[in-house]
Amino acid sequence: MANPVLGILTLYLNDKGLLEEKSVYAKMTSAGARIGLNVIVFTPQDVDERNGRINALIYKPDTRNWQRRSVRFPNMIYDRCRIQRSKRFEQLLAFRKKYGHLTFLNRPLRNKWTVYRTLGKVAAFRPHLPATRLYTSSDDVNALLAKYPLVYLKPINGTGGRGILRIEKMRNGTLLLQGRDHSRRIIEPMRISRDRLSAELRKWEKKGEKYIAQQGLNIKLPNGRVHDYRMLVQKNGSGEWEVTGCAGRVGPPRSITSNLHGGGEAAPMNALLRRWVGSEAALRQIRETAERFGISVARHLESTYDALCELALDLAIDRSGRVWLLEVNPKPAREVFARAGEKDVYRRAITRPLEYALWLHRQKRSGRSDRSRHADNDASQNFSSQFEHRSSVGGEALPEPMPAMAGD
Ligand SMILES: Nc1ncnc2c1ncn2[C@@H]1O[C@H](COP(=O)(O)OP(=O)(O)OP(=O)(O)O)[C@@H](O)[C@H]1O
Ligand SMILES: [Mg+2]
């Protein structure tokens, strides 16, 4: 039987067809071929509505080049699209709506504020969540500064460390403002008096952007550079959540964020953690706590929202060894593991979603054959339910996922 097909749904970054993670998708295609899964890459722009086909990009491992080919809809979709302000993103929203009946490995998560509130409802998660408020004015920052010496201001839809401001209370009552602008450039540190805060924040805010104000964690290493951890939690080939790996990130000098795209460096978790906590026993305990927490968060978000196949948690570990969740990323890059020298973890990070896709495909097929057996046995009573298997919305016929890649 022909291999099932996984479609990686992505977005062009510009009008020239630039794709962000093309080399990762090439690796996924090669890895998929080894386990019996065909991989295609496409964007909503590549969907040909007239004939219900996709003008997809397909990587050929033997010749190492990409080809454009018209293919049928894939059996499953792996959504890698991140928010961008463009017409392309509007097209994506329309695609997700129109083809919502297809099998997606993952559905969009929510913004930082909504995810925070969802997790905050679970008592067991609360000790790991820094105090956070939706930012509406400098009052929100002042309320946090009354309790904590450090506050971070972050866009609720921000990525890559853009538009993040760190506000630190100094001994003489002034405030130190540091951060990155909305293009990720490091801004000149500024010392201001408390009564200037409101005016400075207004200058900082970007129109149309919403922010959260969050208790800041002191994660500066003795050399003054900030550090944190990225934990990748993925569904495996048995459909279960598992921690694939966790790696440290150290920000560049003068940076208040650790993101690799902002010049951060990766390091194995243990090596970094050893510079921070006393004993090996403490280190083991922290890792265990962090891993249990990561899996619980993934399970909870999946059950609250919708399908998920992976998440990356940005974690801070304070001096006392407490694990804090800074952020949940539903579309994680895997580069941190390659850069930390953890080749096996990197490889697993690439193959796990593929193994999970195969598992899901098998589940669907056996579920479907169970259902149709049931329907055959009880045809008269289940007559109408057979029609529910047909993909049709508002009378409009929609393409069915096809088992084989056209032209193959
Ligand atoms: N509350 C905080 N305390 C200390 N440092 C923080 C805090 N929040 C964020 N940071 C630092 O800023 C970095 C970026 O913040 P965050 O992960 O929340 O947003 P982002 O990186 O822009 O989003 P994404 O990870 O989706 O690209 C963190 O990795 C961490 O180094
Ligand atoms: Mg982050």
Tab-separated table of C-alpha atoms and ligand atoms in Angstrom:
chain	number	residue	atom	x	y	z
A	1	MET	CA	0.000	0.000	0.000
A	2	ALA	CA	1.169	3.540	-0.735
A	3	ASN	CA	2.702	5.547	2.085
A	4	PRO	CA	0.480	8.025	3.887
A	5	VAL	CA	1.257	11.668	3.168
A	6	LEU	CA	2.028	14.375	5.691
A	7	GLY	CA	1.648	17.939	4.481
A	8	ILE	CA	3.772	20.537	6.245
A	9	LEU	CA	1.747	23.727	6.191
A	10	THR	CA	3.920	26.818	6.272
A	11	LEU	CA	3.996	30.431	5.103
A	12	TYR	CA	6.299	32.227	2.717
A	13	LEU	CA	8.212	34.934	4.507
A	14	ASN	CA	8.131	37.287	1.539
A	15	ASP	CA	6.766	37.584	-1.979
A	16	LYS	CA	9.781	35.780	-3.428
A	17	GLY	CA	8.806	32.461	-1.873
A	18	LEU	CA	11.392	32.404	0.929
A	19	LEU	CA	10.708	29.626	3.442
A	20	GLU	CA	12.083	29.816	6.961
A	21	GLU	CA	12.786	26.191	7.826
A	22	LYS	CA	13.361	24.637	4.436
A	23	SER	CA	16.417	22.703	5.572
A	24	VAL	CA	14.468	21.221	8.495
A	25	TYR	CA	11.690	20.165	6.112
A	26	ALA	CA	14.277	18.520	3.878
A	27	LYS	CA	15.486	16.537	6.887
A	28	MET	CA	11.902	15.627	7.744
A	29	THR	CA	11.307	14.412	4.206
A	30	SER	CA	14.370	12.147	4.336
A	31	ALA	CA	13.455	10.864	7.800
A	32	GLY	CA	9.854	10.309	6.679
A	33	ALA	CA	10.977	8.254	3.701
A	34	ARG	CA	12.912	5.976	6.053
A	35	ILE	CA	9.826	5.163	8.122
A	36	GLY	CA	7.230	5.008	5.345
A	37	LEU	CA	5.778	8.511	5.390
A	38	ASN	CA	5.783	10.855	2.410
A	39	VAL	CA	6.230	14.521	3.204
A	40	ILE	CA	5.108	17.490	1.134
A	41	VAL	CA	5.488	21.176	1.965
A	42	PHE	CA	2.895	23.758	1.020
A	43	THR	CA	1.439	27.140	1.875
A	44	PRO	CA	-2.191	28.257	1.561
A	45	GLN	CA	-1.126	30.123	-1.595
A	46	ASP	CA	-0.216	26.795	-3.206
A	47	VAL	CA	-3.726	25.379	-2.943
A	48	ASP	CA	-5.475	25.215	-6.273
A	49	GLU	CA	-9.109	25.700	-5.331
A	50	ARG	CA	-10.390	24.890	-8.831
A	51	ASN	CA	-9.169	21.327	-8.933
A	52	GLY	CA	-8.733	20.643	-5.225
A	53	ARG	CA	-5.028	19.967	-5.595
A	54	ILE	CA	-1.897	21.445	-4.110
A	55	ASN	CA	1.027	22.844	-6.025
A	56	ALA	CA	3.420	21.540	-3.378
A	57	LEU	CA	7.145	21.691	-2.793
A	58	ILE	CA	8.671	18.249	-2.585
A	59	TYR	CA	12.195	17.458	-1.527
A	60	LYS	CA	14.063	14.697	-3.316
A	61	PRO	CA	16.655	13.236	-0.947
A	62	ASP	CA	18.605	11.424	-3.697
A	63	THR	CA	19.226	14.549	-5.783
A	64	ARG	CA	18.934	16.920	-2.816
A	65	ASN	CA	16.731	19.334	-4.624
A	66	TRP	CA	13.233	20.709	-4.321
A	67	GLN	CA	10.593	20.235	-6.977
A	68	ARG	CA	7.233	21.825	-7.449
A	69	ARG	CA	4.455	19.310	-8.171
A	70	SER	CA	0.686	19.198	-8.282
A	71	VAL	CA	-0.468	16.640	-5.725
A	72	ARG	CA	-3.625	15.570	-3.971
A	73	PHE	CA	-4.423	16.748	-0.462
A	74	PRO	CA	-2.280	15.040	2.200
A	75	ASN	CA	-3.706	12.624	4.760
A	76	MET	CA	-2.512	14.789	7.614
A	77	ILE	CA	-1.372	18.353	8.109
A	78	TYR	CA	1.420	19.587	10.365
A	79	ASP	CA	0.893	23.303	10.848
A	80	ARG	CA	4.160	25.245	11.226
A	81	CYS	CA	2.737	28.718	10.556
A	82	ARG	CA	3.649	31.516	12.916
A	83	ILE	CA	1.842	34.805	13.191
A	84	GLN	CA	2.900	37.411	10.625
A	85	ARG	CA	1.274	40.658	9.672
A	86	SER	CA	0.539	39.992	6.023
A	87	LYS	CA	-2.058	39.032	3.497
A	88	ARG	CA	-0.483	35.585	3.537
A	89	PHE	CA	-1.548	35.195	7.155
A	90	GLU	CA	-5.119	36.118	6.234
A	91	GLN	CA	-4.992	33.365	3.621
A	92	LEU	CA	-3.818	30.951	6.286
A	93	LEU	CA	-6.765	31.786	8.543
A	94	ALA	CA	-9.114	31.162	5.617
A	95	PHE	CA	-7.367	27.855	4.865
A	96	ARG	CA	-7.612	26.654	8.477
A	97	LYS	CA	-11.304	27.469	8.462
A	98	LYS	CA	-12.168	25.956	5.118
A	99	TYR	CA	-10.163	22.770	5.624
A	100	GLY	CA	-10.738	22.431	9.346
A	101	HIS	CA	-12.287	18.989	8.780
A	102	LEU	CA	-8.955	17.524	7.650
A	103	THR	CA	-6.659	15.763	10.089
A	104	PHE	CA	-4.255	18.221	11.701
A	105	LEU	CA	-1.471	17.020	14.012
A	106	ASN	CA	-1.702	20.372	15.750
A	107	ARG	CA	-4.131	23.261	15.904
A	108	PRO	CA	-3.178	26.837	16.757
A	109	LEU	CA	-2.614	27.570	20.438
A	110	ARG	CA	-3.581	30.912	22.003
A	111	ASN	CA	-1.610	34.028	22.853
A	112	LYS	CA	0.669	34.285	25.894
A	113	TRP	CA	-2.002	35.882	28.065
A	114	THR	CA	-4.742	33.339	27.319
A	115	VAL	CA	-2.375	30.411	27.816
A	116	TYR	CA	-1.225	31.915	31.114
A	117	ARG	CA	-4.797	32.221	32.360
A	118	THR	CA	-5.632	28.687	31.266
A	119	LEU	CA	-2.668	27.257	33.146
A	120	GLY	CA	-3.340	29.491	36.158
A	121	LYS	CA	-6.614	27.667	36.749
A	122	VAL	CA	-4.694	24.537	37.723
A	123	ALA	CA	-3.460	24.715	41.323
A	124	ALA	CA	-0.513	22.389	40.672
A	125	PHE	CA	0.816	24.694	37.937
A	126	ARG	CA	0.590	27.906	39.942
A	127	PRO	CA	3.894	27.603	41.827
A	128	HIS	CA	5.595	27.540	38.398
A	129	LEU	CA	3.872	30.610	36.952
A	130	PRO	CA	5.435	34.039	37.471
A	131	ALA	CA	2.831	36.647	38.518
A	132	THR	CA	1.463	38.072	35.262
A	133	ARG	CA	-1.086	40.754	34.355
A	134	LEU	CA	-2.494	41.981	31.113
A	135	TYR	CA	-0.844	45.367	30.619
A	136	THR	CA	-3.205	48.270	30.215
A	137	SER	CA	-1.151	51.089	31.752
A	138	SER	CA	1.905	51.735	33.888
A	139	ASP	CA	-0.307	50.923	36.903
A	140	ASP	CA	0.064	47.244	36.043
A	141	VAL	CA	3.846	47.536	36.041
A	142	ASN	CA	3.798	49.535	39.275
A	143	ALA	CA	1.583	46.919	40.927
A	144	LEU	CA	4.158	44.249	40.128
A	145	LEU	CA	7.078	46.491	41.095
A	146	ALA	CA	5.483	46.908	44.520
A	147	LYS	CA	6.023	43.160	45.049
A	148	TYR	CA	8.993	42.230	42.907
A	149	PRO	CA	12.287	43.945	42.123
A	150	LEU	CA	12.063	43.049	38.440
A	151	VAL	CA	9.310	43.160	35.787
A	152	TYR	CA	9.229	42.069	32.163
A	153	LEU	CA	6.885	43.571	29.597
A	154	LYS	CA	6.224	41.342	26.570
A	155	PRO	CA	3.898	41.445	23.547
A	156	ILE	CA	1.239	38.722	23.906
A	157	ASN	CA	1.879	37.627	20.338
A	158	GLY	CA	5.605	38.310	20.340
A	159	THR	CA	8.259	35.904	19.158
A	160	GLY	CA	12.017	35.742	19.074
A	161	GLY	CA	12.559	38.201	21.907
A	162	ARG	CA	11.127	41.183	20.017
A	163	GLY	CA	9.661	44.139	21.883
A	164	ILE	CA	10.613	42.926	25.373
A	165	LEU	CA	11.327	45.441	28.115
A	166	ARG	CA	12.955	44.721	31.480
A	167	ILE	CA	12.255	47.129	34.301
A	168	GLU	CA	14.426	46.860	37.387
A	169	LYS	CA	14.034	48.677	40.663
A	170	MET	CA	17.346	50.228	41.699
A	171	ARG	CA	18.454	50.950	45.277
A	172	ASN	CA	18.160	54.727	44.970
A	173	GLY	CA	14.520	54.449	43.888
A	174	THR	CA	15.167	54.922	40.170
A	175	LEU	CA	14.243	52.374	37.502
A	176	LEU	CA	16.576	50.760	35.003
A	177	LEU	CA	14.953	50.076	31.632
A	178	GLN	CA	16.625	47.648	29.240
A	179	GLY	CA	15.354	45.608	26.367
A	180	ARG	CA	14.931	45.019	22.690
A	181	ASP	CA	12.838	47.036	20.310
A	182	HIS	CA	10.194	45.578	18.056
A	183	SER	CA	12.849	44.761	15.439
A	184	ARG	CA	14.826	42.939	18.148
A	185	ARG	CA	17.618	45.548	18.380
A	186	ILE	CA	19.084	46.035	21.853
A	187	ILE	CA	18.071	49.466	23.137
A	188	GLU	CA	20.316	51.777	25.162
A	189	PRO	CA	19.745	51.132	28.883
A	190	MET	CA	17.931	54.000	30.532
A	191	ARG	CA	17.770	55.112	34.169
A	192	ILE	CA	14.584	56.987	34.944
A	193	SER	CA	12.725	58.262	37.958
A	194	ARG	CA	9.496	56.494	38.926
A	195	ASP	CA	7.359	59.374	37.690
A	196	ARG	CA	8.811	59.053	34.159
A	197	LEU	CA	7.674	55.427	33.837
A	198	SER	CA	4.264	56.086	32.378
A	199	ALA	CA	5.631	58.394	29.659
A	200	GLU	CA	8.479	55.999	28.772
A	201	LEU	CA	6.115	53.038	28.502
A	202	ARG	CA	3.820	54.950	26.215
A	203	LYS	CA	6.784	55.678	23.936
A	204	TRP	CA	7.694	52.018	24.042
A	205	GLU	CA	4.304	50.540	23.177
A	206	LYS	CA	3.636	49.662	19.606
A	207	LYS	CA	0.243	50.567	18.234
A	208	GLY	CA	-2.109	47.624	17.914
A	209	GLU	CA	0.051	45.420	20.135
A	210	LYS	CA	-1.073	44.035	23.490
A	211	TYR	CA	1.380	43.245	26.288
A	212	ILE	CA	1.659	41.288	29.476
A	213	ALA	CA	3.571	42.532	32.493
A	214	GLN	CA	5.308	39.684	34.274
A	215	GLN	CA	7.289	39.152	37.444
A	216	GLY	CA	10.900	39.006	36.298
A	217	LEU	CA	13.180	36.190	37.382
A	218	ASN	CA	16.771	36.915	38.173
A	219	ILE	CA	18.514	34.558	35.804
A	220	LYS	CA	21.798	36.415	35.348
A	221	LEU	CA	24.829	34.189	35.530
A	222	PRO	CA	27.865	35.510	37.479
A	223	ASN	CA	29.171	36.920	34.171
A	224	GLY	CA	26.038	39.060	33.848
A	225	ARG	CA	24.496	37.125	30.970
A	226	VAL	CA	20.907	35.884	31.287
A	227	HIS	CA	20.118	32.230	30.799
A	228	ASP	CA	17.100	29.946	30.591
A	229	TYR	CA	16.059	26.561	29.225
A	230	ARG	CA	14.058	25.282	26.351
A	231	MET	CA	12.242	22.016	26.896
A	232	LEU	CA	10.759	20.213	23.916
A	233	VAL	CA	7.751	18.006	24.712
A	234	GLN	CA	6.425	15.911	21.836
A	235	LYS	CA	3.988	13.127	21.118
A	236	ASN	CA	5.803	9.942	20.237
A	237	GLY	CA	5.117	7.004	17.927
A	238	SER	CA	2.653	5.567	20.469
A	239	GLY	CA	0.678	8.789	20.732
A	240	GLU	CA	2.065	9.605	24.179
A	241	TRP	CA	3.644	12.819	25.441
A	242	GLU	CA	7.347	12.588	26.102
A	243	VAL	CA	10.141	15.042	26.850
A	244	THR	CA	12.446	14.910	23.851
A	245	GLY	CA	15.103	17.129	25.346
A	246	CYS	CA	15.924	20.259	27.277
A	247	ALA	CA	18.787	22.608	26.467
A	248	GLY	CA	20.085	25.805	27.981
A	249	ARG	CA	20.377	29.180	26.288
A	250	VAL	CA	22.694	31.974	27.335
A	251	GLY	CA	21.979	35.467	26.065
A	252	PRO	CA	24.746	37.602	24.536
A	253	PRO	CA	26.341	40.327	26.682
A	254	ARG	CA	24.008	43.269	27.430
A	255	SER	CA	20.948	41.297	26.317
A	256	ILE	CA	17.958	40.708	28.606
A	257	THR	CA	16.729	37.820	26.466
A	258	SER	CA	18.385	34.509	25.683
A	259	ASN	CA	16.797	33.752	22.272
A	260	LEU	CA	19.210	32.231	19.763
A	261	HIS	CA	17.960	34.571	17.037
A	262	GLY	CA	18.968	37.460	19.264
A	263	GLY	CA	22.530	36.193	19.521
A	264	GLY	CA	22.054	33.644	22.332
A	265	GLU	CA	24.203	30.536	22.639
A	266	ALA	CA	23.010	27.017	23.377
A	267	ALA	CA	24.465	24.713	26.028
A	268	PRO	CA	23.554	21.284	27.390
A	269	MET	CA	21.157	21.641	30.330
A	270	ASN	CA	23.308	19.803	32.858
A	271	ALA	CA	26.418	21.814	32.067
A	272	LEU	CA	24.547	25.076	32.575
A	273	LEU	CA	22.587	23.936	35.594
A	274	ARG	CA	25.766	22.800	37.325
A	275	ARG	CA	26.973	26.405	37.274
A	276	TRP	CA	23.767	27.423	39.032
A	277	VAL	CA	22.760	24.848	41.647
A	278	GLY	CA	24.853	23.139	44.287
A	279	SER	CA	24.588	19.391	44.056
A	280	GLU	CA	23.992	16.647	41.537
A	281	ALA	CA	21.014	15.535	43.632
A	282	ALA	CA	19.457	19.008	43.350
A	283	LEU	CA	20.133	18.987	39.629
A	284	ARG	CA	18.373	15.643	39.188
A	285	GLN	CA	15.430	16.796	41.238
A	286	ILE	CA	15.049	19.990	39.187
A	287	ARG	CA	15.139	18.042	35.943
A	288	GLU	CA	12.514	15.627	37.193
A	289	THR	CA	10.232	18.424	38.355
A	290	ALA	CA	10.675	20.293	35.072
A	291	GLU	CA	9.946	17.179	32.990
A	292	ARG	CA	6.840	16.223	34.940
A	293	PHE	CA	5.643	19.792	34.690
A	294	GLY	CA	6.322	19.953	30.933
A	295	ILE	CA	4.304	16.825	30.239
A	296	SER	CA	1.416	17.953	32.453
A	297	VAL	CA	1.299	21.327	30.694
A	298	ALA	CA	1.212	19.670	27.266
A	299	ARG	CA	-1.573	17.297	28.336
A	300	HIS	CA	-3.566	20.074	29.876
A	301	LEU	CA	-3.307	22.417	26.893
A	302	GLU	CA	-4.214	19.608	24.526
A	303	SER	CA	-7.286	18.734	26.539
A	304	THR	CA	-8.336	22.374	26.963
A	305	TYR	CA	-7.883	23.456	23.383
A	306	ASP	CA	-7.381	21.084	20.512
A	307	ALA	CA	-4.941	18.769	18.786
A	308	LEU	CA	-1.274	19.282	19.640
A	309	CYS	CA	1.784	17.246	18.734
A	310	GLU	CA	4.556	19.284	20.349
A	311	LEU	CA	5.320	22.253	22.538
A	312	ALA	CA	8.443	24.000	23.705
A	313	LEU	CA	8.457	25.452	27.184
A	314	ASP	CA	10.761	28.353	27.994
A	315	LEU	CA	11.783	27.695	31.578
A	316	ALA	CA	13.681	29.781	34.095
A	317	ILE	CA	15.268	28.156	37.121
A	318	ASP	CA	15.884	30.504	40.005
A	319	ARG	CA	18.677	30.356	42.546
A	320	SER	CA	16.639	28.208	44.889
A	321	GLY	CA	16.074	25.671	42.111
A	322	ARG	CA	12.435	26.532	41.509
A	323	VAL	CA	11.212	25.962	37.969
A	324	TRP	CA	9.305	28.846	36.348
A	325	LEU	CA	7.426	28.863	33.077
A	326	LEU	CA	8.194	31.953	31.005
A	327	GLU	CA	6.305	30.951	27.924
A	328	VAL	CA	4.838	28.098	25.873
A	329	ASN	CA	5.756	27.870	22.184
A	330	PRO	CA	3.470	25.804	19.948
A	331	LYS	CA	5.730	26.051	16.858
A	332	PRO	CA	9.142	25.339	18.283
A	333	ALA	CA	12.400	25.459	16.378
A	334	ARG	CA	14.714	22.556	17.137
A	335	GLU	CA	18.005	24.279	16.425
A	336	VAL	CA	18.844	24.706	20.100
A	337	PHE	CA	19.677	20.998	20.374
A	338	ALA	CA	21.939	20.967	17.347
A	339	ARG	CA	23.701	24.063	18.669
A	340	ALA	CA	24.078	22.521	22.119
A	341	GLY	CA	25.834	19.573	20.462
A	342	GLU	CA	22.961	17.168	21.282
A	343	LYS	CA	22.739	15.479	17.912
A	344	ASP	CA	20.583	12.569	19.052
A	345	VAL	CA	18.023	14.843	20.649
A	346	TYR	CA	17.980	16.968	17.498
A	347	ARG	CA	17.381	13.897	15.358
A	348	ARG	CA	14.613	12.680	17.656
A	349	ALA	CA	13.066	16.153	17.644
A	350	ILE	CA	12.767	15.871	13.866
A	351	THR	CA	11.516	12.285	13.661
A	352	ARG	CA	9.007	12.276	16.535
A	353	PRO	CA	6.274	14.287	14.812
A	354	LEU	CA	6.641	11.930	11.825
A	355	GLU	CA	6.369	8.821	13.996
A	356	TYR	CA	3.392	10.365	15.707
A	357	ALA	CA	1.796	11.119	12.319
A	358	LEU	CA	2.152	7.474	11.328
A	359	TRP	CA	0.627	6.369	14.610
A	360	LEU	CA	-2.259	8.811	14.179
A	361	HIS	CA	-2.842	7.632	10.640
A	362	ARG	CA	-3.040	4.019	11.786
A	363	GLN	CA	-5.403	4.980	14.591
A	364	LYS	CA	-7.680	6.790	12.181
A	365	ARG	CA	-7.697	3.888	9.777
A	366	SER	CA	-8.459	1.297	12.408
A	367	GLY	CA	-11.095	3.613	13.887
A	368	ARG	CA	-12.624	4.047	10.480
A	369	SER	CA	-12.673	0.334	9.739
A	370	ASP	CA	-14.160	-0.302	13.197
A	371	ARG	CA	-16.820	2.255	12.456
A	372	SER	CA	-17.607	0.913	9.006
A	373	ARG	CA	-17.763	-2.656	10.353
A	374	HIS	CA	-20.168	-1.410	12.913
A	375	ALA	CA	-22.145	0.425	10.254
A	376	ASP	CA	-22.267	-2.684	8.048
A	377	ASN	CA	-23.525	-4.779	10.922
A	378	ASP	CA	-26.175	-2.326	11.813
A	379	ALA	CA	-26.841	-0.687	8.506
A	380	SER	CA	-30.417	0.353	9.025
A	381	GLN	CA	-29.859	2.163	12.306
A	382	ASN	CA	-26.598	3.802	11.325
A	383	PHE	CA	-27.668	4.971	7.976
A	384	SER	CA	-27.341	8.661	8.628
A	385	SER	CA	-24.040	8.350	10.485
A	386	GLN	CA	-22.364	7.007	7.351
A	387	PHE	CA	-22.975	10.336	5.742
A	388	GLU	CA	-21.114	12.104	8.497
A	389	HIS	CA	-17.915	10.586	7.178
A	390	ARG	CA	-18.305	12.542	3.995
A	391	SER	CA	-16.456	15.829	4.108
A	392	SER	CA	-18.908	18.431	3.127
A	393	VAL	CA	-19.570	21.850	4.549
A	394	GLY	CA	-22.593	23.866	3.527
A	395	GLY	CA	-23.200	21.585	0.563
A	396	GLU	CA	-19.745	22.281	-0.818
A	397	ALA	CA	-17.717	19.188	-1.609
A	398	LEU	CA	-14.305	19.273	-0.025
A	399	PRO	CA	-11.259	17.304	-1.036
A	400	GLU	CA	-10.885	14.055	0.869
A	401	PRO	CA	-7.442	13.238	2.191
A	402	MET	CA	-5.854	10.910	-0.342
A	403	PRO	CA	-3.757	7.934	0.583
A	404	ALA	CA	-1.145	8.370	-2.112
A	405	MET	CA	0.889	11.214	-3.484
A	406	ALA	CA	-0.148	11.967	-7.042
A	407	GLY	CA	2.506	11.295	-9.612
A	408	ASP	CA	4.401	8.952	-7.330
B	1	LIG	N1	9.607	36.873	33.402
B	1	LIG	C1	10.838	36.821	32.919
B	1	LIG	N2	11.917	36.863	33.737
B	1	LIG	C2	13.182	36.787	33.236
B	1	LIG	N3	13.467	36.683	31.931
B	1	LIG	C3	12.435	36.635	31.065
B	1	LIG	C4	11.072	36.702	31.506
B	1	LIG	N4	10.271	36.629	30.432
B	1	LIG	C5	11.091	36.529	29.361
B	1	LIG	N5	12.397	36.536	29.731
B	1	LIG	C6	13.565	36.436	28.828
B	1	LIG	O1	13.175	36.878	27.542
B	1	LIG	C7	13.192	35.804	26.607
B	1	LIG	C8	12.041	35.940	25.636
B	1	LIG	O2	10.797	35.914	26.302
B	1	LIG	P1	9.573	34.982	25.822
B	1	LIG	O3	10.084	33.609	25.615
B	1	LIG	O4	8.485	35.170	26.790
B	1	LIG	O5	9.103	35.623	24.434
B	1	LIG	P2	9.655	35.360	22.936
B	1	LIG	O6	10.918	34.622	23.027
B	1	LIG	O7	9.665	36.659	22.236
B	1	LIG	O8	8.674	34.391	22.290
B	1	LIG	P3	9.095	33.040	21.458
B	1	LIG	O9	9.862	32.130	22.394
B	1	LIG	O10	7.763	32.539	21.054
B	1	LIG	O11	9.971	33.436	20.321
B	1	LIG	C9	13.143	34.567	27.473
B	1	LIG	O12	13.677	33.463	26.777
B	1	LIG	C10	13.972	34.982	28.660
B	1	LIG	O13	15.360	34.936	28.373
B	2	MG	MG	10.551	32.458	24.040
